[in-house]
Coordinates of C-alpha atoms and ligand atoms in Angstrom, one line a residue:
X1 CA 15.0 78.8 145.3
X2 CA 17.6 81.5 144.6
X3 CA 19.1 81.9 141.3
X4 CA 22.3 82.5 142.7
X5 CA 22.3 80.0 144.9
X6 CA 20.9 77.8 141.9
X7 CA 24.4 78.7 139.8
X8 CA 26.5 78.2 143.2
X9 CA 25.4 74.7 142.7
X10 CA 27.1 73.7 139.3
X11 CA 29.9 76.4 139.0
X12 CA 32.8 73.8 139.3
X13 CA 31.0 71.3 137.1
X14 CA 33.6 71.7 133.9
X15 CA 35.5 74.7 135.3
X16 CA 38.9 75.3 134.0
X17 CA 41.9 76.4 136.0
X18 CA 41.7 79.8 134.9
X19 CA 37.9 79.9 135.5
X20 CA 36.3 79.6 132.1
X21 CA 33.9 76.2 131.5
X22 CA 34.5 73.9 129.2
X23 CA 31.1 72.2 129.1
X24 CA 31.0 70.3 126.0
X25 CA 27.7 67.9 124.8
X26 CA 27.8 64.2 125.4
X27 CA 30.8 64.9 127.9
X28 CA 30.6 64.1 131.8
X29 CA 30.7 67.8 132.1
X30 CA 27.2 67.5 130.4
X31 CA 25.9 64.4 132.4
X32 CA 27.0 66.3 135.3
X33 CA 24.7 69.5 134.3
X34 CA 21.5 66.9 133.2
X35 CA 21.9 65.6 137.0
X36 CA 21.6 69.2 138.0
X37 CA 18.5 70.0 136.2
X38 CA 17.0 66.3 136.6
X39 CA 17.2 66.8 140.8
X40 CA 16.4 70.4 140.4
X41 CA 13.3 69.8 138.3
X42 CA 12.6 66.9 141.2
X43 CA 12.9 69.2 143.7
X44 CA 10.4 72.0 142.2
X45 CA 8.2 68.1 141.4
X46 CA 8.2 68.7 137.6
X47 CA 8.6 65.6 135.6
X48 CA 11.5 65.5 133.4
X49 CA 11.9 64.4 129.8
X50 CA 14.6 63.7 128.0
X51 CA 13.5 64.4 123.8
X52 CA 14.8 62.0 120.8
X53 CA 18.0 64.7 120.4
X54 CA 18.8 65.1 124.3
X55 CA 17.1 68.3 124.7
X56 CA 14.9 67.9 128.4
X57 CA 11.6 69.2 129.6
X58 CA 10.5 69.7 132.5
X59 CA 7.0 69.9 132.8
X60 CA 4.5 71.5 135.3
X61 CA 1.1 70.3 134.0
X62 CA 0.2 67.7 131.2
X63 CA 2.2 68.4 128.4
X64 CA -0.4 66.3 126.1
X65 CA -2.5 69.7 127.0
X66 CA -0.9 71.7 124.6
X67 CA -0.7 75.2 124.2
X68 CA 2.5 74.7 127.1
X69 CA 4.7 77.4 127.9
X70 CA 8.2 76.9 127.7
X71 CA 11.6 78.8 129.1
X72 CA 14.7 77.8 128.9
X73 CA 18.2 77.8 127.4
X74 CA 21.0 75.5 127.3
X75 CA 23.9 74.4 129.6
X76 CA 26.8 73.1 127.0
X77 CA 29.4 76.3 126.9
X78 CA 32.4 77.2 124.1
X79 CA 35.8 76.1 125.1
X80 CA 37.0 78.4 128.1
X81 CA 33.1 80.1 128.1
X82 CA 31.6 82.0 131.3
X83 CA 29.2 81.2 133.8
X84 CA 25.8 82.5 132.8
X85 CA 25.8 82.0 128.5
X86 CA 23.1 78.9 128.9
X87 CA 22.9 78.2 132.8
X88 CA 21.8 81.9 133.5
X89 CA 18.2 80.9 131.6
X90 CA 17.6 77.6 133.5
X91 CA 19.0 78.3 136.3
X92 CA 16.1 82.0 136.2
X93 CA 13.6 79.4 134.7
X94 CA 13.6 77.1 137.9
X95 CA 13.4 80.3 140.5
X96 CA 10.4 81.6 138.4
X97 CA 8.6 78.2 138.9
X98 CA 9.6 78.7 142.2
X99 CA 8.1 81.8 143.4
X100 CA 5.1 81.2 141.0
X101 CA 4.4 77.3 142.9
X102 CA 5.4 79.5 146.3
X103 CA 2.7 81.6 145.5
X104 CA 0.0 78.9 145.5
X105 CA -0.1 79.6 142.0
X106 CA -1.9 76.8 139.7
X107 CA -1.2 77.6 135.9
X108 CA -4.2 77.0 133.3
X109 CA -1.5 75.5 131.0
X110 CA 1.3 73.5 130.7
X111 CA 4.3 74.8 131.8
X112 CA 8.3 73.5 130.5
X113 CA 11.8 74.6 131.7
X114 CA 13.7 73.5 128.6
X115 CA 17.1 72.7 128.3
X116 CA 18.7 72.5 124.8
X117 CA 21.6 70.0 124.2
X118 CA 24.8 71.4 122.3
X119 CA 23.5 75.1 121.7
X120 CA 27.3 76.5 121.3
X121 CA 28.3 73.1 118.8
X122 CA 31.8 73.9 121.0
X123 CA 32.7 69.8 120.1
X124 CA 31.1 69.5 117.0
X125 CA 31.1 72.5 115.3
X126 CA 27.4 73.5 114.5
X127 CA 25.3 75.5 116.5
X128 CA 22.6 74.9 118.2
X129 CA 22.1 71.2 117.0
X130 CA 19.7 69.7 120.0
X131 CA 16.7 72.4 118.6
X132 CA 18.2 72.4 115.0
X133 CA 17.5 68.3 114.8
X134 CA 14.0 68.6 116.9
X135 CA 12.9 71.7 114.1
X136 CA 14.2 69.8 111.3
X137 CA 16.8 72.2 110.7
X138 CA 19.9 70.1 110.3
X139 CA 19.4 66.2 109.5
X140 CA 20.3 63.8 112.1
X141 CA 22.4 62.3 109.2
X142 CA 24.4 65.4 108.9
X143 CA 24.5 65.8 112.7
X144 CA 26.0 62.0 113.5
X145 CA 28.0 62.5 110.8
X146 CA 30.2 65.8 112.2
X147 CA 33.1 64.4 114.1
X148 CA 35.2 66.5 117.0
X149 CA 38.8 67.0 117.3
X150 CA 39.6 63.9 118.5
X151 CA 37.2 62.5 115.1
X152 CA 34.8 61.0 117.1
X153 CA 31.9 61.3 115.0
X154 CA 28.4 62.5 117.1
X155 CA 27.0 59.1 116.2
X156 CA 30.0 57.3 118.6
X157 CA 29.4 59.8 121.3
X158 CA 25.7 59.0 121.1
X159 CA 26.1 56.0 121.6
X160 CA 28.7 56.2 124.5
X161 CA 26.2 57.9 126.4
X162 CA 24.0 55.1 125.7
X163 CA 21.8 56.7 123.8
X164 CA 20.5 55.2 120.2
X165 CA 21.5 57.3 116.8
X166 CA 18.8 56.1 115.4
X167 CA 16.4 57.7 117.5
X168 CA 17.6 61.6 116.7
X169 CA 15.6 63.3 114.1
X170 CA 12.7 65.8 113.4
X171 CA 10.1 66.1 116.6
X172 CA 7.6 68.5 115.7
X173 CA 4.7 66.5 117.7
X174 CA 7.0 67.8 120.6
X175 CA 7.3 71.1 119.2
X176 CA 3.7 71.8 118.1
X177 CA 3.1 71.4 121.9
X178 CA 4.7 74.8 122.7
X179 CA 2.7 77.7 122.2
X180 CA 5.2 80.1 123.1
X181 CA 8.9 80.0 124.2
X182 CA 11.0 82.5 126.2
X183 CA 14.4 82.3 126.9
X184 CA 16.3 84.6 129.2
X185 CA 20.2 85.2 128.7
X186 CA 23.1 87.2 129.8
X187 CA 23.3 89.7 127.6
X188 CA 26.5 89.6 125.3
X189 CA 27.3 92.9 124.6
X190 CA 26.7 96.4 126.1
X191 CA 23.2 97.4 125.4
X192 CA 22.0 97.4 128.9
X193 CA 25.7 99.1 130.8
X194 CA 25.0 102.5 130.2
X195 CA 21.1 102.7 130.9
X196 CA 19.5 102.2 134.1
X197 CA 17.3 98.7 133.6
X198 CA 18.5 95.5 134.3
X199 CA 16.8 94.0 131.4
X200 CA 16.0 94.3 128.0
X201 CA 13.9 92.1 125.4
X202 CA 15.5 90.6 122.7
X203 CA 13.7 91.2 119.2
X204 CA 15.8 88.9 116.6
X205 CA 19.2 87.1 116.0
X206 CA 21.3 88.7 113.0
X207 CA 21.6 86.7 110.2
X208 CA 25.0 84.6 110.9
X209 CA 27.0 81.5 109.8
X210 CA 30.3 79.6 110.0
X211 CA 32.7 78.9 106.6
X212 CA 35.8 76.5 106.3
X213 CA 38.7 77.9 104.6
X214 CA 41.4 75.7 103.5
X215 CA 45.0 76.8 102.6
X216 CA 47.5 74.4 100.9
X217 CA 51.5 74.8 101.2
X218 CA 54.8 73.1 100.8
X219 CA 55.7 71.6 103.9
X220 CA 59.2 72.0 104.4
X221 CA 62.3 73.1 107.4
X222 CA 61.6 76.2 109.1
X223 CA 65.8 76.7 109.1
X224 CA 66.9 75.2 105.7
X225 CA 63.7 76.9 103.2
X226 CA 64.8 80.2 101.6
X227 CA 62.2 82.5 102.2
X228 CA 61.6 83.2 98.3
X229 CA 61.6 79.5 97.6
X230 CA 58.4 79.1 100.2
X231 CA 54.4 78.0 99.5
X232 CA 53.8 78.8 102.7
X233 CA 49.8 78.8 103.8
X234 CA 50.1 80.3 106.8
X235 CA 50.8 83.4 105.0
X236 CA 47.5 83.2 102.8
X237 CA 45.7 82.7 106.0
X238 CA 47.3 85.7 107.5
X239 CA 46.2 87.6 104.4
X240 CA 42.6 86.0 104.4
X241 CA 42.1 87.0 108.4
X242 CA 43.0 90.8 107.4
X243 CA 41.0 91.1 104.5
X244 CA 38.3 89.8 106.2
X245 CA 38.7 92.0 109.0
X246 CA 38.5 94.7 107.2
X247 CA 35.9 93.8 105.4
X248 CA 33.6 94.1 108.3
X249 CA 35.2 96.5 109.6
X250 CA 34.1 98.5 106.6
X251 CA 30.9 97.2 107.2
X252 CA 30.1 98.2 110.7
X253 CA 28.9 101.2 110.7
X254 CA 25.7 102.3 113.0
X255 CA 22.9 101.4 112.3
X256 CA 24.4 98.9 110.1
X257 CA 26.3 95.6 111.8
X258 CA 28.9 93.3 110.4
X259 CA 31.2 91.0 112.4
X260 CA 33.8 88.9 110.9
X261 CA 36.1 86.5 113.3
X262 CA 38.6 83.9 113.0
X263 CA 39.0 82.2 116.3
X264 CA 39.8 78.8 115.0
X265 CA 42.4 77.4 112.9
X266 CA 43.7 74.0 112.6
X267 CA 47.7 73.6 111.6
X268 CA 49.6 70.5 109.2
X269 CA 52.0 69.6 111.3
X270 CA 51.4 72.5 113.8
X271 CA 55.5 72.2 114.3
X272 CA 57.3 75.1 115.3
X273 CA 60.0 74.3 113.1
X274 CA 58.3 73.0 110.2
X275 CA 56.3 75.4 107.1
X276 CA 53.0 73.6 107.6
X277 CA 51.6 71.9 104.7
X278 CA 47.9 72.6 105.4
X279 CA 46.1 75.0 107.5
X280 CA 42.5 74.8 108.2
X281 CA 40.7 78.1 108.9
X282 CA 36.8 78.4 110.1
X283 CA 35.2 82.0 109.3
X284 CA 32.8 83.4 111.7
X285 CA 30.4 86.4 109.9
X286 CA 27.9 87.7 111.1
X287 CA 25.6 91.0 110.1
X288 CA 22.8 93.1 110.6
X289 CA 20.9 91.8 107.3
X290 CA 21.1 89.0 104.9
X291 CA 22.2 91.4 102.3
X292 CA 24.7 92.9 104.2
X293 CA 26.1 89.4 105.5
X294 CA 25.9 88.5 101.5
X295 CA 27.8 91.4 101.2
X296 CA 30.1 90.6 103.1
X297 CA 31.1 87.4 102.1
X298 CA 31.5 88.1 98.6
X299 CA 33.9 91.3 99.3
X300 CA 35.7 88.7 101.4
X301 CA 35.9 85.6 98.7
X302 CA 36.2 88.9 95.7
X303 CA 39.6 89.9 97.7
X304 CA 41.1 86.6 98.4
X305 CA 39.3 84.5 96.1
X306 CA 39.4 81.7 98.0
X307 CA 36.7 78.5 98.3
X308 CA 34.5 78.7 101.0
X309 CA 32.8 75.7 102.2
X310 CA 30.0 77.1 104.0
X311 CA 29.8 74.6 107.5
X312 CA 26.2 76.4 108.4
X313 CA 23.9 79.3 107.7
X314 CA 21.4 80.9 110.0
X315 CA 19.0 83.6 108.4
X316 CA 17.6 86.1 110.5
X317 CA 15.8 84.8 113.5
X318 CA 12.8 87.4 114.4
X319 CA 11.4 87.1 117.5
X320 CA 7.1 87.8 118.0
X321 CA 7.2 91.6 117.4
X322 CA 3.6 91.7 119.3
X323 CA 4.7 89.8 122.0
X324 CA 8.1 91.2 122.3
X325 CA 6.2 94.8 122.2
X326 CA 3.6 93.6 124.9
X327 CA 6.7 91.8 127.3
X328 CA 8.7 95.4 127.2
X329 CA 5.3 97.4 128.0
X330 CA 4.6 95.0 130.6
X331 CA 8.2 95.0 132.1
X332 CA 8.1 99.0 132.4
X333 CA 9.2 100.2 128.8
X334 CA 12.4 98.3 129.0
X335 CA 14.3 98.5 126.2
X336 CA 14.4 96.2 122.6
X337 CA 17.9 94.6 122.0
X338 CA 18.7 92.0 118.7
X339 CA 21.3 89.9 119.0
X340 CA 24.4 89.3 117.1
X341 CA 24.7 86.5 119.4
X342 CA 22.6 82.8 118.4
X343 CA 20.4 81.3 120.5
X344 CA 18.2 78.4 120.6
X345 CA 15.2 80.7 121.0
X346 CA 15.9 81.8 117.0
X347 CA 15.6 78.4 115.9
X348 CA 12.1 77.8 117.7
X349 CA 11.1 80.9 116.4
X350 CA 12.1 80.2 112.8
X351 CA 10.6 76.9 113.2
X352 CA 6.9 79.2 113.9
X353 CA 7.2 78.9 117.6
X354 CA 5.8 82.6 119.0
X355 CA 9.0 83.8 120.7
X356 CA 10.8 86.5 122.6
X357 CA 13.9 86.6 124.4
X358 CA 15.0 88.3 128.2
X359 CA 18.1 89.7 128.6
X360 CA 20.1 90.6 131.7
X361 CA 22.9 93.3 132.1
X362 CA 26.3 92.2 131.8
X363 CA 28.3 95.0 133.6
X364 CA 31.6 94.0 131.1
X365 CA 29.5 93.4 128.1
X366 CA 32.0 90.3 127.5
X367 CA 30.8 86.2 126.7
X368 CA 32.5 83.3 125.7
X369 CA 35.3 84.3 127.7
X370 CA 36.0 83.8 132.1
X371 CA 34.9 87.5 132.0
X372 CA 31.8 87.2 131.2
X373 CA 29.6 88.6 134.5
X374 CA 26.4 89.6 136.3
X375 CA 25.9 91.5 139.2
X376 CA 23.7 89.4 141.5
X377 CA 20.9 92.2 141.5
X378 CA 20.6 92.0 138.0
X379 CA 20.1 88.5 138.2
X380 CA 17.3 89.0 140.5
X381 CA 16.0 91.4 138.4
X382 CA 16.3 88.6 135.6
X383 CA 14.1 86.4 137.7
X384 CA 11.2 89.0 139.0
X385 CA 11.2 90.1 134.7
X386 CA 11.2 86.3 134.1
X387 CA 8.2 85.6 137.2
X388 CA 6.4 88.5 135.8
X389 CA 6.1 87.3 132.2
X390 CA 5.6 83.8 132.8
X391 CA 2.6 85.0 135.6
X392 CA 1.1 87.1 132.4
X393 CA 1.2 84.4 130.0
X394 CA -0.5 82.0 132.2
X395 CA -3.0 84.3 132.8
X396 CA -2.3 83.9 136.8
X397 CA -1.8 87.6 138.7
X398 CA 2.0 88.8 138.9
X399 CA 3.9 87.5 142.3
X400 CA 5.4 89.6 144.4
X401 CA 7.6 87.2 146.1
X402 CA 11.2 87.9 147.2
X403 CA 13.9 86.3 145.1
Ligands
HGY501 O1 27.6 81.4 118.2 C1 26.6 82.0 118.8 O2 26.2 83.1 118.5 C2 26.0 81.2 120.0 O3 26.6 81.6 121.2 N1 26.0 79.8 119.8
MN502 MN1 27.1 81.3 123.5
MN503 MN1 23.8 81.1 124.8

């Protein structure tokens, strides 16, 4: 079981015409993806469950045993995402049980390939909501209550996938199974380009959340409105997205971090020829602390003083130093990486899960975009790291089988 060929297998499953996916939870793209994984896990003769929030297990071994080890990621993707942010960690979790049960190998504990339902929040708008609800981290009243673009609330989709609201909520009988957790993923940035490994270990998420902005106007005729007689909020917004630009900007400065995006915006009437009356901004920041993000915002809401309505927070995730430290030795001194990016893994780990991250070499560096790429050897390389790990932590000798 090849991990290429693995990713072969689903890469038209919500592909767009200009190659991104568009892989949206408690879509058909989505039940498409769970097929994937349920006949893959079949295949492999793990036993899949599907958790009270969507999230699935696939288990080698008895889960009831405890002490299980899981890996896994997600398969939901941001509107127009790339091919490996998600998939890249199941698809390397299934090859790893591959080679290890093509070994003869017979772990001493149970063993999951977790998938994570609606890690991007690309139709809802919060992040990683299937391990959020199952740590306790977001209600499942808040999460049924979010609504999409269309305002369907999560609750209605729920239910269109014939699933039951009521049954989403805290599971930490499910969690307390999991001893440890790792989750290989494409790396999102350039840490791994310019130095000769194909892998790297992730040692924590930066502290990062998401912020509505809203700007009111006078809605009037594009052609008729003198320019000095205008309340126009597109303006304000304009002035918002370059304050807090340079904010960050200001901000980022090695070995410091601080990331500020505005890659959403929602426009009342959205009319070429009309001065909108509303325009509803959503504020990506990100940074290297919790000060510095702190920081940040305040410079941001000091310069435009506008009202923030903060959508969610996420403090910084740290992954098992020991275990991070021990996974680098034991993958030849590769090097230690944090992440601006989220990832399910930094919610298990908050939630006292011992955790550490894989990541693989992404030649352009770029995610949540079409260009977003690994070299096939490097997603071999993924899977021997991945086999290697896994065969350490279950205490069974390291395979040397070809991908
Ligand atoms: O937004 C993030 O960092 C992640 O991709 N959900
Ligand atoms: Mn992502
Ligand atoms: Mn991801």
């Amino acid at each position: 079981m090849d991990v290429v060929a693995l990713l072969a297998e689903i890469e038209s499953i919500g592909r767009l015409s200009d190659g991104g996916y568009r892989r949206f939870a408690l879509t058909d793209a989505e039940a498409q993806l769970n097929e994937w994984f349920d006949s893959t896990a079949a295949s492999l003769g793990l036993a899949v469950e599907e958790d009270r929030n969507g999230n699935r297990w696939a288990w080698w071994g008895d889960p009831s045993q405890g002490s299980a080890i899981a890996t896994g990621s997600h398969l939901d993707s941001v509107s127009r995402g790339g091919a490996y942010d998600g998939p890249l960690g199941i698809a390397s979790a299934f090859a790893a049980v591959a080679r290890l049960k093509a070994a003869g190998k017979e772990p001493t504990q149970p063993l999951a390939v977790s998938c994570f339902t609606d890690e991007e929040g690309g139709r809802f708008g919060v992040a990683c909501l299937g391990s959020r609800l199952a740590a306790g981290k977001i209600t499942a009243e808040r999460a049924l209550g979010l609504r999409d673009d269309d305002g369907i609330s999560m609750a209605e989709a729920v239910r269109a996938r014939g699933r039951r609201p009521a049954h989403l909520g805290p599971d930490p009988q499910r969690l307390q199974r999991v001893a440890t957790f790792i989750e290989l993923h494409v790396e999102q940035g350039r840490g791994l380009v310019d130095t000769d490994h194909a892998v790297a270990v992730g040692t924590a998420v930066w502290p990062h959340g998401r912020w509505r902005v809203e700007f009111s106007g006078r809605a009037d005729h594009a052609g008729t409105a003198h320019m000095d007689d205008r309340v126009d909020p597109m303006l304000h917004l304009a002035q918002f997205i370059t304050v807090a630009k340079e904010s960050a900007r200001a901000r980022d400065t090695l070995p410091q971090a601080a990331r500020a995006t505005v890659g959403r915006v929602q426009v009342l009437p959205n009319a070429v020829n009309a001065i909108p009356a509303q325009v509803l901004a959503w504020l990506d920041a990100r940074a290297s602390s919790e000060t510095l993000l702190d920081e940040l915002i305040e410079a941001i809401v000091a310069e435009t003083n506008v009202q923030l309505s903060e959508e969610s927070r996420t403090p910084r995730q740290v992954f098992d130093p020991s275990l991070g430290a021990h996974l680098a030795h034991l993958l030849g001194d590769v090097p230690l990486l944090d992440s601006g990016a989220g990832h399910d893994a930094g919610v298990l780990a908050d939630a006292g899960v011992s955790t550490a991250m894989l990541f693989v070499r992404n030649p352009t560096g770029i995610s949540h975009a079409p260009e977003e790429f690994a070299e096939e050897v490097d997603l071999r390389a993924g899977v021997d790291a991945l086999t290697a790990v896994l065969s350490d932590l279950l205490g069974i000798d390291k395979t040397e089988q070809p991908a």
